[in-house]
PDB file of C-alpha atoms in Angstrom:
ATOM      1  CA  MET A 624      29.213  54.946 165.076  1.00  0.00           C
ATOM      2  CA  ASP A 625      28.631  51.889 162.934  1.00  0.00           C
ATOM      3  CA  GLY A 626      31.308  49.767 161.175  1.00  0.00           C
ATOM      4  CA  SER A 627      30.916  51.328 157.854  1.00  0.00           C
ATOM      5  CA  ASN A 628      31.623  54.784 159.190  1.00  0.00           C
ATOM      6  CA  LEU A 629      34.782  53.479 160.896  1.00  0.00           C
ATOM      7  CA  VAL A 630      35.892  51.878 157.635  1.00  0.00           C
ATOM      8  CA  SER A 631      35.267  55.197 155.783  1.00  0.00           C
ATOM      9  CA  ILE A 632      37.291  57.148 158.394  1.00  0.00           C
ATOM     10  CA  ALA A 633      40.171  54.626 158.171  1.00  0.00           C
ATOM     11  CA  LEU A 634      40.245  54.867 154.393  1.00  0.00           C
ATOM     12  CA  TYR A 635      40.269  58.710 154.480  1.00  0.00           C
ATOM     13  CA  VAL A 636      43.137  58.563 157.009  1.00  0.00           C
ATOM     14  CA  LEU A 637      45.081  56.178 154.770  1.00  0.00           C
ATOM     15  CA  LEU A 638      44.473  58.200 151.702  1.00  0.00           C
ATOM     16  CA  GLY A 639      45.565  61.345 153.458  1.00  0.00           C
ATOM     17  CA  TRP A 640      48.778  59.674 154.717  1.00  0.00           C
ATOM     18  CA  PHE A 641      49.456  58.336 151.231  1.00  0.00           C
ATOM     19  CA  LEU A 642      48.994  61.762 149.593  1.00  0.00           C
ATOM     20  CA  TYR A 643      51.095  63.455 152.218  1.00  0.00           C
ATOM     21  CA  THR A 644      53.986  61.058 151.921  1.00  0.00           C
ATOM     22  CA  ARG A 645      53.816  61.160 148.086  1.00  0.00           C
ATOM     23  CA  PHE A 646      53.579  64.970 147.691  1.00  0.00           C
ATOM     24  CA  ALA A 647      55.229  66.384 150.819  1.00  0.00           C
ATOM     25  CA  PRO A 648      58.435  68.376 150.296  1.00  0.00           C
ATOM     26  CA  VAL A 649      61.664  66.438 150.707  1.00  0.00           C
ATOM     27  CA  LYS A 650      63.704  67.915 153.552  1.00  0.00           C
ATOM     28  CA  GLY A 651      67.055  69.157 152.130  1.00  0.00           C
ATOM     29  CA  LEU A 652      66.145  68.758 148.487  1.00  0.00           C
ATOM     30  CA  GLN A 653      66.898  71.798 146.415  1.00  0.00           C
ATOM     31  CA  ASN A 654      64.330  72.683 143.753  1.00  0.00           C
ATOM     32  CA  LEU A 655      66.162  74.067 140.699  1.00  0.00           C
ATOM     33  CA  ASN A 656      64.681  75.827 137.686  1.00  0.00           C
ATOM     34  CA  ALA A 657      66.229  74.915 134.330  1.00  0.00           C
ATOM     35  CA  ALA A 658      68.846  77.694 134.410  1.00  0.00           C
ATOM     36  CA  GLN A 659      70.019  76.744 137.878  1.00  0.00           C
ATOM     37  CA  PHE A 660      70.050  73.042 136.840  1.00  0.00           C
ATOM     38  CA  GLY A 661      72.126  73.806 133.748  1.00  0.00           C
ATOM     39  CA  GLU A 662      74.678  75.797 135.684  1.00  0.00           C
ATOM     40  CA  ARG A 663      75.429  72.818 137.918  1.00  0.00           C
ATOM     41  CA  LEU A 664      75.572  70.074 135.230  1.00  0.00           C
ATOM     42  CA  ARG A 665      79.398  70.066 134.837  1.00  0.00           C
ATOM     43  CA  ASN A 666      80.182  69.485 138.535  1.00  0.00           C
ATOM     44  CA  ALA A 667      77.419  66.929 139.413  1.00  0.00           C
ATOM     45  CA  VAL A 668      76.232  63.436 138.759  1.00  0.00           C
ATOM     46  CA  VAL A 669      73.037  63.809 136.675  1.00  0.00           C
ATOM     47  CA  ILE A 670      70.567  60.979 137.031  1.00  0.00           C
ATOM     48  CA  ASP A 671      67.502  60.486 134.836  1.00  0.00           C
ATOM     49  CA  VAL A 672      64.979  58.446 136.790  1.00  0.00           C
ATOM     50  CA  ARG A 673      62.444  57.892 133.944  1.00  0.00           C
ATOM     51  CA  GLU A 674      61.596  54.555 132.360  1.00  0.00           C
ATOM     52  CA  VAL A 675      63.681  53.237 129.401  1.00  0.00           C
ATOM     53  CA  SER A 676      61.296  54.417 126.689  1.00  0.00           C
ATOM     54  CA  GLU A 677      61.275  57.865 128.155  1.00  0.00           C
ATOM     55  CA  PHE A 678      65.083  58.028 128.339  1.00  0.00           C
ATOM     56  CA  ARG A 679      65.456  56.776 124.732  1.00  0.00           C
ATOM     57  CA  SER A 680      63.111  59.508 123.485  1.00  0.00           C
ATOM     58  CA  GLY A 681      65.583  62.133 124.619  1.00  0.00           C
ATOM     59  CA  HIS A 682      67.592  62.926 127.664  1.00  0.00           C
ATOM     60  CA  ILE A 683      69.938  65.572 129.103  1.00  0.00           C
ATOM     61  CA  PRO A 684      73.410  64.906 127.767  1.00  0.00           C
ATOM     62  CA  HIS A 685      75.737  62.909 130.068  1.00  0.00           C
ATOM     63  CA  ALA A 686      72.756  61.841 132.231  1.00  0.00           C
ATOM     64  CA  ILE A 687      73.073  58.398 133.892  1.00  0.00           C
ATOM     65  CA  HIS A 688      69.879  56.376 133.417  1.00  0.00           C
ATOM     66  CA  ILE A 689      68.741  54.710 136.585  1.00  0.00           C
ATOM     67  CA  PRO A 690      64.881  54.194 136.584  1.00  0.00           C
ATOM     68  CA  LEU A 691      63.346  54.979 139.936  1.00  0.00           C
ATOM     69  CA  GLY A 692      62.370  51.377 140.470  1.00  0.00           C
ATOM     70  CA  GLN A 693      66.005  50.299 140.182  1.00  0.00           C
ATOM     71  CA  LEU A 694      67.567  53.111 142.249  1.00  0.00           C
ATOM     72  CA  GLY A 695      67.786  51.322 145.550  1.00  0.00           C
ATOM     73  CA  GLY A 696      69.615  48.312 143.931  1.00  0.00           C
ATOM     74  CA  ARG A 697      72.027  50.516 141.991  1.00  0.00           C
ATOM     75  CA  ILE A 698      72.891  52.991 144.681  1.00  0.00           C
ATOM     76  CA  GLY A 699      76.539  51.915 144.619  1.00  0.00           C
ATOM     77  CA  GLU A 700      76.926  53.423 141.125  1.00  0.00           C
ATOM     78  CA  ILE A 701      76.472  56.895 142.532  1.00  0.00           C
ATOM     79  CA  PRO A 702      79.320  58.749 144.202  1.00  0.00           C
ATOM     80  CA  LYS A 703      78.235  60.250 147.557  1.00  0.00           C
ATOM     81  CA  GLN A 704      80.900  62.974 147.529  1.00  0.00           C
ATOM     82  CA  LYS A 705      79.467  64.687 144.452  1.00  0.00           C
ATOM     83  CA  GLU A 706      76.247  66.629 144.158  1.00  0.00           C
ATOM     84  CA  VAL A 707      73.483  64.578 142.621  1.00  0.00           C
ATOM     85  CA  LEU A 708      71.061  66.237 140.218  1.00  0.00           C
ATOM     86  CA  LEU A 709      67.885  64.271 139.506  1.00  0.00           C
ATOM     87  CA  TYR A 710      65.123  64.711 136.884  1.00  0.00           C
ATOM     88  CA  CYS A 711      62.199  62.822 135.503  1.00  0.00           C
ATOM     89  CA  LYS A 712      59.348  63.905 133.283  1.00  0.00           C
ATOM     90  CA  SER A 713      57.571  66.365 135.619  1.00  0.00           C
ATOM     91  CA  GLY A 714      59.422  66.377 138.865  1.00  0.00           C
ATOM     92  CA  MET A 715      57.384  63.747 140.862  1.00  0.00           C
ATOM     93  CA  ARG A 716      59.622  60.772 140.492  1.00  0.00           C
ATOM     94  CA  SER A 717      62.742  62.768 141.060  1.00  0.00           C
ATOM     95  CA  LYS A 718      61.374  63.788 144.497  1.00  0.00           C
ATOM     96  CA  GLN A 719      60.735  60.066 145.227  1.00  0.00           C
ATOM     97  CA  ALA A 720      64.309  59.351 144.089  1.00  0.00           C
ATOM     98  CA  ALA A 721      65.608  62.044 146.421  1.00  0.00           C
ATOM     99  CA  LYS A 722      63.895  60.253 149.303  1.00  0.00           C
ATOM    100  CA  VAL A 723      65.691  57.085 148.365  1.00  0.00           C
ATOM    101  CA  LEU A 724      69.062  58.891 148.188  1.00  0.00           C
ATOM    102  CA  LYS A 725      68.455  60.606 151.469  1.00  0.00           C
ATOM    103  CA  LYS A 726      67.832  57.210 153.147  1.00  0.00           C
ATOM    104  CA  HIS A 727      71.200  56.063 151.814  1.00  0.00           C
ATOM    105  CA  GLY A 728      73.156  58.984 153.278  1.00  0.00           C
ATOM    106  CA  PHE A 729      73.370  61.337 150.280  1.00  0.00           C
ATOM    107  CA  ALA A 730      73.478  64.953 151.369  1.00  0.00           C
ATOM    108  CA  LYS A 731      73.931  67.043 148.217  1.00  0.00           C
ATOM    109  CA  ILE A 732      70.732  66.439 146.180  1.00  0.00           C
ATOM    110  CA  ALA A 733      68.867  68.694 143.857  1.00  0.00           C
ATOM    111  CA  HIS A 734      66.093  68.104 141.180  1.00  0.00           C
ATOM    112  CA  LEU A 735      64.860  69.842 138.122  1.00  0.00           C
ATOM    113  CA  GLN A 736      61.581  71.462 139.155  1.00  0.00           C
ATOM    114  CA  GLY A 737      59.043  70.587 136.480  1.00  0.00           C
ATOM    115  CA  GLY A 738      61.180  67.774 135.081  1.00  0.00           C
ATOM    116  CA  ILE A 739      62.427  67.479 131.604  1.00  0.00           C
ATOM    117  CA  LEU A 740      59.221  69.259 130.503  1.00  0.00           C
ATOM    118  CA  ALA A 741      60.748  72.423 132.019  1.00  0.00           C
ATOM    119  CA  TRP A 742      64.256  71.904 130.486  1.00  0.00           C
ATOM    120  CA  ASN A 743      65.229  74.261 127.777  1.00  0.00           C
ATOM    121  CA  GLY A 744      68.801  72.993 127.203  1.00  0.00           C
ATOM    122  CA  SER A 745      70.029  70.515 124.767  1.00  0.00           C
ATOM    123  CA  ILE A 746      68.570  66.996 124.468  1.00  0.00           C
ATOM    124  CA  GLN A 747      70.425  63.873 123.372  1.00  0.00           C
ATOM    125  CA  LYS A 748      68.687  61.063 121.519  1.00  0.00           C
TER     126      LYS A 748
END
């Protein structure tokens, strides 16, 4: 095998690892549809992990805005004893946010499958 083949194999392995870590299911994360998410809103902390402009364009009422990139630094704002409901635009960033919360010891975490695009409840602007 020549050097270029080894480099190609290494790149494919790295790409596979990246895709797996990015899209793999998060252990213990509950995937909720819009109806299930809506039923739990009153007894949970709801966090919108989208960017500022996305949040300003409309969000689920009473949601706390903590963009994904700021979540690790603002973890102290989230009570561990309550269930945490996460959402983003499509469900990808909320899964990443769930990984961050799991690393910080949060146990009761769920996210809106399909993100706000799947939400059929009220929107606050």
